[in-house]
XYZ file of C-alpha atoms in Angstrom:
713
model
C -21.293 70.039 150.429
C -18.974 70.201 147.538
C -16.088 68.047 148.062
C -13.054 67.699 146.271
C -13.382 64.390 143.923
C -17.086 66.412 142.617
C -14.866 69.362 141.198
C -15.029 69.204 137.322
C -13.631 72.219 134.718
C -15.340 73.415 132.210
C -14.813 74.036 128.622
C -14.628 77.874 129.361
C -12.378 76.710 132.496
C -14.340 77.144 135.893
C -15.632 74.771 137.953
C -18.620 72.517 137.634
C -19.836 70.487 140.527
C -22.475 67.641 139.324
C -24.702 68.683 141.872
C -25.684 71.568 140.393
C -26.210 69.605 137.126
C -28.754 67.318 139.273
C -30.481 69.716 140.224
C -31.159 71.205 137.287
C -32.308 68.270 135.571
C -34.539 67.052 138.547
C -36.147 70.257 138.402
C -36.971 70.396 134.669
C -38.409 67.580 134.728
C -40.994 67.523 138.176
C -41.662 71.063 135.943
C -42.523 69.300 132.744
C -44.399 66.997 134.273
C -46.747 68.931 136.055
C -47.443 70.453 132.505
C -48.164 66.877 130.926
C -45.380 67.796 127.717
C -44.278 64.253 127.269
C -42.714 65.478 124.385
C -40.036 67.249 126.438
C -39.034 64.566 128.780
C -36.574 62.878 127.479
C -33.233 62.249 129.605
C -30.224 64.049 129.364
C -26.816 62.857 128.282
C -24.371 63.206 131.096
C -21.881 63.482 128.325
C -23.367 65.691 126.499
C -24.220 68.888 129.437
C -20.560 67.882 130.354
C -19.761 68.940 126.725
C -21.496 72.384 127.060
C -21.085 75.802 129.030
C -23.159 76.845 132.317
C -25.292 78.899 130.361
C -26.018 76.538 127.865
C -27.409 73.748 130.051
C -31.028 74.493 130.820
C -31.473 75.002 126.926
C -29.855 71.419 126.335
C -32.775 69.669 127.973
C -35.189 70.591 125.360
C -35.567 68.411 122.557
C -38.210 67.969 120.085
C -41.305 65.288 119.894
C -39.478 64.025 116.726
C -36.536 62.956 118.137
C -38.091 60.957 120.598
C -38.293 56.524 119.890
C -41.777 54.780 119.906
C -40.821 52.682 122.762
C -41.107 55.535 124.790
C -43.939 57.481 124.041
C -45.618 54.705 124.410
C -44.308 53.541 127.992
C -44.908 57.351 128.849
C -49.232 57.721 127.576
C -49.529 53.877 129.239
C -48.361 55.395 132.606
C -50.231 58.339 132.214
C -53.164 56.439 131.179
C -53.346 53.671 134.295
C -54.287 55.908 137.410
C -51.952 53.535 139.524
C -48.953 55.238 138.764
C -47.394 58.003 140.098
C -46.905 60.853 138.538
C -43.380 61.709 139.890
C -41.633 58.338 138.815
C -41.322 57.399 135.600
C -40.115 54.393 133.841
C -37.726 54.658 131.447
C -36.045 52.122 128.803
C -32.947 51.620 127.014
C -33.665 52.400 123.349
C -32.968 49.116 121.003
C -29.725 49.094 118.980
C -29.659 49.177 115.003
C -28.297 45.411 115.047
C -31.168 44.283 117.248
C -33.516 45.904 115.295
C -32.255 44.463 112.242
C -32.388 40.430 113.600
C -36.289 41.703 114.452
C -36.650 42.645 111.141
C -35.317 39.831 109.552
C -37.505 36.951 112.457
C -40.595 38.553 111.365
C -39.999 38.436 107.449
C -39.148 34.619 107.840
C -41.927 34.608 110.155
C -44.258 35.859 106.999
C -42.290 34.051 104.013
C -44.308 30.444 103.398
C -42.689 27.126 104.192
C -40.820 25.834 100.901
C -40.953 22.241 101.331
C -38.113 20.370 99.971
C -38.501 18.529 96.222
C -35.695 16.439 95.961
C -37.318 13.039 97.270
C -40.371 13.659 95.891
C -38.776 14.426 92.482
C -35.636 11.897 92.384
C -35.659 9.443 89.455
C -33.714 7.116 91.541
C -35.281 3.239 90.892
C -35.649 3.185 94.785
C -37.708 6.343 95.317
C -39.690 5.898 92.381
C -41.113 2.934 94.399
C -41.071 4.217 97.482
C -43.498 6.822 95.651
C -45.604 4.184 94.127
C -46.165 2.647 97.747
C -46.939 5.390 99.016
C -49.210 6.619 96.754
C -48.612 9.659 96.392
C -47.812 11.062 93.282
C -44.400 13.639 92.911
C -45.196 17.070 94.367
C -44.927 19.871 91.916
C -43.131 23.005 92.706
C -43.824 26.468 91.247
C -40.367 27.361 91.878
C -38.077 25.156 89.605
C -35.153 23.652 91.164
C -31.717 24.641 89.940
C -29.290 21.884 89.444
C -25.140 21.921 88.329
C -24.378 24.589 86.422
C -26.901 26.898 87.197
C -28.982 24.709 84.880
C -32.999 24.430 85.502
C -34.446 20.962 85.687
C -37.882 19.728 86.228
C -38.150 16.066 86.114
C -41.725 15.443 87.954
C -43.352 15.900 84.720
C -41.787 12.680 83.801
C -41.582 10.687 86.278
C -44.475 8.532 84.694
C -42.570 8.522 80.941
C -39.313 7.528 82.598
C -40.896 4.163 83.930
C -43.116 3.657 81.234
C -39.852 3.479 78.815
C -37.588 1.255 81.046
C -38.517 -1.588 79.262
C -37.764 -0.046 75.590
C -34.484 1.630 77.267
C -33.137 -1.770 78.253
C -34.036 -3.232 74.915
C -31.930 -0.714 73.488
C -29.210 -2.029 75.202
C -29.700 -5.425 73.812
C -29.920 -4.590 70.802
C -26.348 -2.636 70.554
C -25.149 -5.748 72.142
C -26.455 -8.721 70.102
C -26.971 -6.500 66.685
C -25.271 -3.148 66.794
C -26.423 -2.359 62.739
C -30.111 -3.293 62.421
C -31.632 0.079 62.278
C -35.108 -1.583 61.502
C -36.680 -1.484 64.241
C -36.000 2.228 64.850
C -37.937 4.801 67.193
C -40.087 7.854 67.278
C -38.273 10.776 65.204
C -38.864 12.887 68.109
C -36.960 11.860 71.227
C -37.896 13.963 74.262
C -35.432 14.754 77.106
C -34.834 15.962 80.841
C -33.190 19.094 80.095
C -34.874 22.237 80.063
C -33.034 24.190 77.467
C -32.657 21.220 74.680
C -36.443 19.222 75.505
C -36.194 16.963 72.616
C -34.172 16.113 69.739
C -35.453 16.164 65.857
C -33.988 15.397 63.083
C -35.135 18.544 61.362
C -34.838 21.024 63.829
C -32.070 19.559 66.352
C -28.376 21.004 65.388
C -25.088 19.654 66.912
C -24.665 22.798 69.527
C -28.143 21.478 70.727
C -26.639 18.070 70.985
C -23.731 19.281 72.617
C -25.628 20.738 74.942
C -27.746 17.755 75.801
C -24.508 15.545 76.438
C -23.020 17.576 79.028
C -26.147 18.063 80.296
C -26.683 14.254 80.706
C -23.604 13.620 81.654
C -22.896 15.970 84.356
C -25.975 15.176 85.844
C -26.196 11.400 85.722
C -29.078 11.302 83.489
C -29.085 7.624 82.262
C -32.041 8.449 79.982
C -31.054 11.682 78.216
C -27.505 9.829 77.192
C -30.220 6.706 75.587
C -31.906 9.111 73.825
C -29.234 10.645 72.418
C -27.123 7.251 71.327
C -30.520 6.632 69.881
C -30.978 9.649 68.234
C -26.941 10.346 66.567
C -26.449 6.191 65.753
C -30.315 5.388 64.256
C -32.216 8.602 63.365
C -29.468 10.323 61.693
C -26.778 9.927 58.704
C -22.907 10.999 58.733
C -23.884 13.965 56.587
C -25.364 15.037 59.805
C -24.426 18.168 61.098
C -21.994 19.082 58.094
C -20.335 16.099 58.838
C -19.767 17.113 62.661
C -21.575 13.534 63.876
C -18.216 11.897 64.576
C -17.008 14.623 66.844
C -20.616 14.211 68.404
C -19.897 9.986 68.813
C -16.707 10.522 70.766
C -18.186 12.972 72.815
C -21.457 10.557 73.578
C -19.174 8.164 73.790
C -16.866 9.541 76.816
C -19.982 10.920 78.690
C -21.176 6.962 78.533
C -17.629 5.970 79.729
C -18.338 8.864 82.925
C -21.328 6.757 83.601
C -19.792 3.306 83.034
C -22.030 2.314 79.983
C -19.589 0.380 78.189
C -22.155 -0.725 75.561
C -22.923 2.703 74.149
C -19.493 3.799 74.180
C -18.476 0.722 72.266
C -21.339 1.477 69.698
C -20.255 4.900 69.284
C -16.387 4.221 68.904
C -17.444 1.027 66.118
C -19.471 3.492 64.298
C -16.716 6.886 64.434
C -14.444 4.254 62.933
C -16.229 3.226 60.707
C -17.669 6.173 58.885
C -15.789 9.209 60.297
C -11.929 7.584 59.875
C -11.042 10.496 57.717
C -12.318 13.520 60.444
C -11.213 11.521 63.475
C -9.288 14.151 65.863
C -6.334 12.970 67.748
C -7.716 15.156 70.842
C -11.030 13.223 70.686
C -9.127 9.782 70.074
C -7.343 10.630 73.305
C -10.285 11.798 75.557
C -12.085 8.210 74.665
C -8.771 6.360 75.629
C -8.776 8.197 79.229
C -12.371 7.293 79.486
C -11.923 3.770 79.169
C -9.304 4.099 81.698
C -11.682 5.725 83.926
C -13.783 2.280 83.440
C -10.432 0.272 83.782
C -11.000 -1.173 80.455
C -6.865 -1.768 79.715
C -7.076 -3.358 76.600
C -9.843 -1.339 75.657
C -7.329 1.847 75.397
C -4.181 0.179 74.473
C -6.320 -0.846 70.934
C -8.270 2.275 70.730
C -4.469 3.719 71.273
C -2.703 1.995 68.716
C -5.313 2.620 65.763
C -6.246 5.948 66.495
C -2.892 7.570 67.884
C -0.291 5.076 66.021
C 2.715 6.223 65.093
C 3.605 7.541 61.662
C 5.615 5.613 59.258
C 9.580 5.883 58.182
C 9.912 8.747 56.284
C 6.737 10.484 57.143
C 8.463 14.190 55.997
C 9.685 12.963 52.533
C 7.182 12.951 49.556
C 7.443 12.366 46.150
C 8.781 14.924 43.893
C 9.124 12.965 40.578
C 5.824 14.114 38.904
C 6.097 18.137 40.017
C 5.335 19.995 36.447
C 5.523 24.181 38.220
C 5.096 26.366 40.621
C 1.578 25.229 41.820
C 2.412 22.145 42.083
C 5.705 22.595 44.023
C 3.096 25.596 46.680
C 0.794 22.315 46.848
C 3.649 19.991 48.331
C 4.468 22.491 50.080
C 0.982 23.119 52.022
C 0.490 19.414 52.064
C 3.639 19.098 53.973
C 3.168 22.185 56.466
C -0.200 20.382 57.120
C 0.327 16.800 57.280
C 3.756 17.703 59.584
C 1.139 19.561 61.945
C -1.183 16.184 62.260
C 1.516 14.107 63.098
C 2.667 16.657 65.599
C -0.870 17.157 67.319
C -1.143 13.394 67.072
C 2.089 12.533 68.686
C 1.329 15.261 71.901
C -1.860 13.287 72.596
C -0.333 9.655 71.787
C 2.314 11.109 74.446
C 0.291 11.819 77.223
C -2.358 9.024 76.738
C 0.316 6.667 76.980
C 1.268 8.675 80.205
C -1.969 8.348 81.464
C -1.749 4.532 81.547
C 1.482 4.359 82.922
C 0.149 6.886 85.787
C -2.810 4.725 86.936
C -0.879 1.314 87.224
C 2.175 2.544 88.763
C -0.564 4.284 91.161
C -2.739 1.493 91.724
C 1.060 -1.285 92.314
C 0.671 -3.294 88.902
C 4.400 -2.120 87.650
C 4.139 -4.341 84.480
C 1.676 -2.318 83.103
C 3.020 0.480 83.863
C 6.771 -0.518 82.603
C 4.803 -1.829 79.736
C 3.610 1.918 79.460
C 7.189 3.112 80.022
C 8.595 1.481 77.310
C 6.406 2.436 74.643
C 6.501 6.357 75.667
C 10.957 5.641 75.382
C 10.510 3.833 71.863
C 8.704 7.017 70.494
C 11.671 9.317 71.909
C 13.602 9.794 69.104
C 10.838 10.481 66.635
C 9.122 13.314 68.786
C 12.489 14.821 69.036
C 12.780 14.477 65.311
C 9.267 16.359 64.481
C 10.898 19.254 66.925
C 8.163 19.341 69.823
C 9.485 20.666 73.144
C 8.650 19.938 76.456
C 6.498 22.362 77.088
C 4.331 21.555 73.930
C 4.083 18.132 75.161
C 3.330 18.468 78.896
C 4.339 15.145 80.329
C 3.839 14.823 83.902
C 7.827 12.919 84.678
C 7.350 13.829 88.503
C 4.642 11.503 89.437
C 5.879 8.940 86.708
C 8.473 9.297 89.333
C 6.580 9.003 92.341
C 4.194 6.314 91.101
C 8.047 4.032 90.175
C 9.210 4.491 93.063
C 6.046 3.461 94.652
C 6.089 -0.059 93.131
C 9.892 0.229 93.503
C 9.592 0.667 97.255
C 6.851 -2.681 97.738
C 9.748 -4.450 95.955
C 12.454 -3.974 98.208
C 9.900 -4.494 101.040
C 8.896 -8.085 99.469
C 5.311 -7.435 98.812
C 6.140 -8.376 94.866
C 5.887 -11.478 95.914
C 1.950 -11.119 97.419
C 0.566 -9.634 93.787
C 3.255 -11.756 91.721
C 0.367 -13.033 89.405
C -0.470 -9.259 89.073
C 3.290 -7.695 88.476
C 5.227 -10.585 87.619
C 3.754 -11.515 84.317
C 0.110 -12.609 84.858
C -3.185 -10.174 84.142
C -5.787 -10.935 86.995
C -7.262 -13.580 85.378
C -4.222 -15.658 85.901
C -3.577 -15.591 82.507
C -0.248 -15.223 81.201
C 0.895 -11.872 79.915
C 2.101 -11.350 76.518
C 2.647 -7.607 76.990
C 6.300 -8.802 76.332
C 7.810 -7.194 79.115
C 10.281 -9.924 81.558
C 10.979 -8.896 84.971
C 13.882 -10.919 85.278
C 15.453 -7.703 82.139
C 14.280 -4.946 84.396
C 17.043 -3.130 85.825
C 17.781 -2.682 89.738
C 15.589 -0.088 90.258
C 12.803 0.683 87.902
C 13.128 4.347 88.251
C 16.043 4.231 86.222
C 13.795 3.013 82.973
C 11.430 5.908 83.387
C 14.527 8.116 83.303
C 15.613 6.466 80.209
C 12.212 7.537 78.512
C 12.504 11.057 80.145
C 15.792 11.469 78.825
C 14.602 10.353 74.725
C 12.483 13.304 75.221
C 13.209 16.960 74.853
C 14.506 17.925 78.081
C 12.648 19.979 80.475
C 15.095 20.856 83.210
C 12.280 21.207 85.826
C 13.790 21.137 89.442
C 10.749 19.570 90.892
C 11.077 16.555 88.432
C 15.101 16.228 89.347
C 14.197 16.360 93.198
C 11.557 12.995 93.224
C 13.722 11.367 90.650
C 17.134 12.229 93.172
C 14.869 10.828 96.088
C 14.027 8.201 94.391
C 17.623 7.315 93.361
C 19.169 8.362 96.507
C 17.017 7.511 99.753
C 20.118 7.247 101.919
C 23.989 9.194 101.935
C 26.865 8.046 104.179
C 30.555 9.300 104.475
C 32.490 5.753 104.477
C 36.342 6.419 104.652
C 38.617 7.967 102.973
C 41.750 6.565 101.865
C 45.036 7.556 100.861
C 46.174 3.929 99.561
C 44.491 0.734 97.816
C 44.436 -0.631 101.594
C 42.094 1.797 103.156
C 39.843 1.107 100.495
C 36.652 -0.512 101.550
C 35.425 -3.825 100.343
C 34.727 -4.102 96.574
C 31.396 -5.525 97.455
C 29.370 -2.684 94.792
C 30.132 -0.540 91.837
C 31.965 2.497 91.757
C 31.798 5.857 90.042
C 35.033 7.922 90.625
C 35.399 12.007 90.291
C 38.434 13.012 88.779
C 39.613 16.266 87.963
C 41.664 19.481 88.555
C 41.288 21.681 91.826
C 38.574 23.922 92.014
C 37.063 22.526 89.056
C 33.366 21.935 90.919
C 34.044 18.508 92.039
C 32.238 18.722 95.261
C 29.818 20.979 94.347
C 29.170 18.278 91.344
C 28.540 15.225 93.364
C 26.416 17.248 96.047
C 23.955 18.241 92.792
C 23.625 14.999 91.899
C 22.651 13.611 94.947
C 20.384 16.577 96.165
C 22.468 17.581 99.288
C 23.679 20.704 100.384
C 27.237 19.065 101.896
C 27.574 15.553 101.292
C 31.034 16.278 99.943
C 32.572 19.511 101.214
C 33.171 22.767 98.762
C 35.497 25.646 99.300
C 37.006 28.680 97.538
C 40.698 27.244 98.434
C 42.282 24.487 95.722
C 43.007 20.977 97.060
C 40.889 20.891 100.314
C 40.025 17.246 98.942
C 43.086 15.540 100.063
C 42.004 12.267 99.633
C 40.157 9.271 98.051
C 37.006 9.770 99.394
C 34.140 7.280 99.759
C 30.017 7.920 99.985
C 27.802 4.991 100.454
C 24.132 5.300 98.267
C 21.613 3.482 99.601
C 23.694 1.308 101.952
C 21.676 0.048 105.063
C 19.966 2.159 107.368
C 21.716 3.967 110.655
C 24.934 2.473 108.437
C 26.472 5.742 109.821
C 25.640 5.094 113.350
C 27.816 1.997 112.561
C 30.578 3.381 110.683
C 30.601 6.085 113.989
C 29.902 4.463 117.102
C 31.404 0.073 116.107
C 27.551 -0.753 116.890
C 26.539 -3.405 115.032
C 23.756 -2.746 112.946
C 21.297 -5.275 111.331
C 20.077 -5.308 107.934
C 21.399 -5.541 104.327
C 22.117 -2.860 101.053
C 19.627 -2.229 98.809
C 20.119 -3.690 95.169
C 21.136 -0.321 94.090
C 23.758 0.585 96.152
C 26.707 1.426 94.890
C 29.911 4.191 96.256
C 30.430 7.699 94.464
C 34.219 7.883 94.820
C 36.066 11.928 95.110
C 39.146 12.046 94.245
C 41.680 14.581 94.964
C 42.405 17.371 92.360
C 45.322 18.463 90.704
C 46.775 21.756 89.566
C 46.213 24.029 91.669
C 45.994 22.127 95.185
C 49.008 23.696 97.551
C 50.171 20.668 98.766
C 53.975 19.645 98.681
C 55.331 18.625 95.282
C 55.745 15.022 96.951
C 51.917 14.458 97.694
C 50.666 15.259 94.844
C 53.025 12.030 93.570
C 51.790 9.887 95.611
C 48.363 11.213 94.409
C 49.398 10.195 91.062
C 50.632 7.090 91.689
C 47.733 5.851 94.329
C 45.232 6.603 90.711
C 47.308 4.241 88.541
C 46.791 1.768 90.821
C 42.993 2.320 91.538
C 42.221 2.970 87.468
C 44.134 -0.081 87.057
C 43.242 -2.272 89.961
C 40.006 -1.820 91.198
C 37.364 -4.004 89.440
C 34.043 -2.730 90.744
C 34.902 0.509 89.100
C 31.781 1.487 86.309
C 32.127 4.900 85.423
C 35.262 7.662 85.487
C 34.352 11.065 85.246
C 36.533 14.048 84.444
C 35.745 17.069 85.313
C 36.487 20.104 82.746
C 36.080 24.236 83.341
C 34.063 24.785 80.619
C 35.265 28.431 80.433
C 38.426 27.378 79.951
C 38.966 23.753 78.023
C 41.390 21.504 78.885
C 44.651 22.192 80.486
C 48.148 20.392 80.999
C 46.904 18.533 84.242
C 43.847 17.631 82.129
C 46.588 16.866 78.996
C 48.100 14.703 81.918
C 44.785 12.899 82.511
C 43.692 11.825 79.150
C 47.074 10.584 78.769
C 46.834 8.139 81.986
C 43.451 7.563 81.307
C 43.816 6.750 77.775
C 46.637 4.222 78.387
C 44.901 2.363 81.563
C 41.163 2.330 80.369
C 42.358 0.503 77.123
C 44.141 -2.147 79.248
C 42.368 -5.297 79.411
C 42.156 -5.407 82.695
C 39.412 -2.348 82.035
C 38.122 -3.578 79.078
C 37.705 -6.868 81.483
C 35.926 -4.484 83.914
C 33.536 -2.628 81.332
C 34.869 0.499 82.859
C 33.655 3.999 80.982
C 35.209 7.088 81.376
C 32.873 10.077 80.207
C 33.816 13.616 80.360
C 32.161 16.308 82.437
C 32.753 19.966 80.999
C 31.292 22.166 83.996
C 30.512 25.834 84.795
C 28.955 26.216 82.122
C 26.123 28.911 83.468
C 29.469 30.948 83.251
C 29.802 31.501 80.091
C 26.460 32.814 79.496
C 24.444 36.339 81.224
C 21.796 35.617 83.625
C 21.746 31.989 83.458
C 18.654 30.422 84.899
C 17.713 26.474 84.978
C 14.699 26.587 81.998
C 15.696 28.848 79.421
C 19.214 29.294 79.906
C 20.923 27.071 81.382
C 24.931 27.364 80.444
C 26.668 26.907 76.660
C 30.564 26.820 75.656
C 32.446 28.249 73.455
C 33.175 27.041 69.774
C 36.722 27.369 70.345
C 36.805 25.399 73.958
C 34.541 22.840 72.734
C 37.236 22.692 69.111
C 39.911 22.617 71.649
C 38.382 19.447 73.513
C 37.383 17.433 70.551
C 41.548 17.767 68.924
C 42.592 17.465 72.324
C 41.059 13.761 72.933
C 42.101 12.703 69.610
C 45.392 13.035 70.280
C 44.914 11.289 73.702
C 43.375 8.609 71.852
C 39.572 9.141 74.197
C 37.906 10.922 71.259
C 35.040 7.460 72.121
C 34.297 9.420 75.466
C 30.926 11.054 75.986
C 31.173 14.501 76.487
C 28.093 16.099 78.490
C 27.598 19.514 79.858
C 27.115 20.224 82.884
C 25.893 23.519 85.540
C 25.536 23.083 89.208
C 23.967 26.601 89.415
C 21.149 25.918 87.056
C 21.230 22.190 87.483
C 22.140 21.105 83.895
C 23.018 18.100 82.873
C 21.900 16.397 85.582
C 19.912 13.562 84.055
C 22.334 13.017 81.450
C 25.335 12.079 84.221
C 22.794 9.688 85.519
C 22.476 7.711 82.858
C 25.921 6.727 83.527
C 25.515 6.192 86.929
C 23.281 3.506 86.483
C 26.309 1.752 85.279
C 27.474 1.572 88.680
C 24.533 0.886 90.660
C 23.040 -2.365 88.595
C 26.686 -3.510 88.677
């Protein structure tokens, strides 16, 4: 009986049934079983049967014998040979998948592959491993397959294990000889020096080239092979002379010194550095000297690093670009002088680059190891050479100074200073070395600024500017840790207590005061900015680096414990003049308040006068200059040491496609000349001028140099 659920529709549209298919398949299977035609007994796929029409169902059951899997054929043949098996019942299994066949082949291949034992322990040249092998009385296992070490080099130490043990005493004598009499060449070894390397297996005076020595040094340094380092030292220091490899021996000695320091072998390194200074001083390269300095720092030989730096990377003398032209007699002499001047300038430029980087490595190392005294010594050295670096015409890209790392390291030491941890390390950080002896470097911690990051800032300003956002972000995070709006004053009695330094920003409306304050503090909304002129209508006081939770105390009146930091100060945002849409009476009140503030505020340290760089000084700016010129020259302000600084804002508007690195902004010559004449006419020609831009972050380092005056008061 055919039910409704069993009916299906074929491709031809006629109704078919599973029952009919089952009858045809069963009949064909019984017939083939009786005929013993095993090759045709393949169960058809129901999907394939359903995909054909009714006229092709019987013919689709016949398959070729080649399509039968081997496992199926073996199964049916075993059933045919077994008399106990029924001829009517045939057991079939599902054919294995490709993944299963691949896994089976891999297992079979692994079983057939011979087991390769790890020979690293048997060939190790560590002293403990050699002793263990000798105690067990087992010779080192030699492997037919060479082991592979670093950088794909082939090494086989088994053949030289016994040789190393025999020559250990001789190597110890070599180290002793280096210390006792470094210039005794009478007791020299054999001419041929065997090495562990397969690429350079020996060093021979008659056959070895400079490239062979370089390969041997690199390989010994990568694998920490002390035996090869000693053999190379014997070869370079005792076998060859200064003319080896066409005078390339000095560079090889510097490479060997760096490799020896990499393995903390100071004796060989000291011998190489001394021989290099005596025999190859004229061919010493600044890059090699800088590498030796970094190697000495890695091994904590600080004084030796300073000695190499001052001897091989010293600063040029005054007048290094001038030559004596009194004895010139022709064009050839002038051409020769020009070529010599160019060569000398290039050498000095390269020396300055590597000296700056080496000193930077020293400063970074000491700051991050919480040794502020030694770090400050290095930073002061950088500050001293800033003028020479600019005179040489070097750029920030050529120098590549990691100022961000210096700032973060100095900030780490300053944090320990605020937390009182400097007392625990007083002998290390405040004028004493690790042995307890007095520090003779000349740095007195009592003369340091309120925040040692300011010293890094001074050194950074003395170098060519790089104007990187990452560096300035680290600088702001170190110098401005907390900011909070304290109060808005409209009269002198509304100003906070004068217990710290203050900096005031003044200028006409819409000149960019609030944007500049936000840029300097690395905040987006510390001072409210608006396109409407005159939004600032009071003297807004912002406290920098005050005690934590001060905002909660101001807002809710809670008594919050703690005190302000040593580098705390106030930023005062004064209301703008000119375009402010306020009554004239209020403008006059602002003017009177500013006169009184500039004259009587005892903690005022810097007055920043902001002028638009696109237009130059306006009538309102002239009035401010007249007011400042009169008040800042008074006896009170001379006693308070308040400084007047002019800031040109929006410098990015004067150039097309302004960006922070290549084209941050500029000022037109006509605007500059107008500004200079106006300053002289109002008796403020002494004031410094700083070009800034809140968009491209131009001039932020220079402005922070004056903010420091308020922080240190």
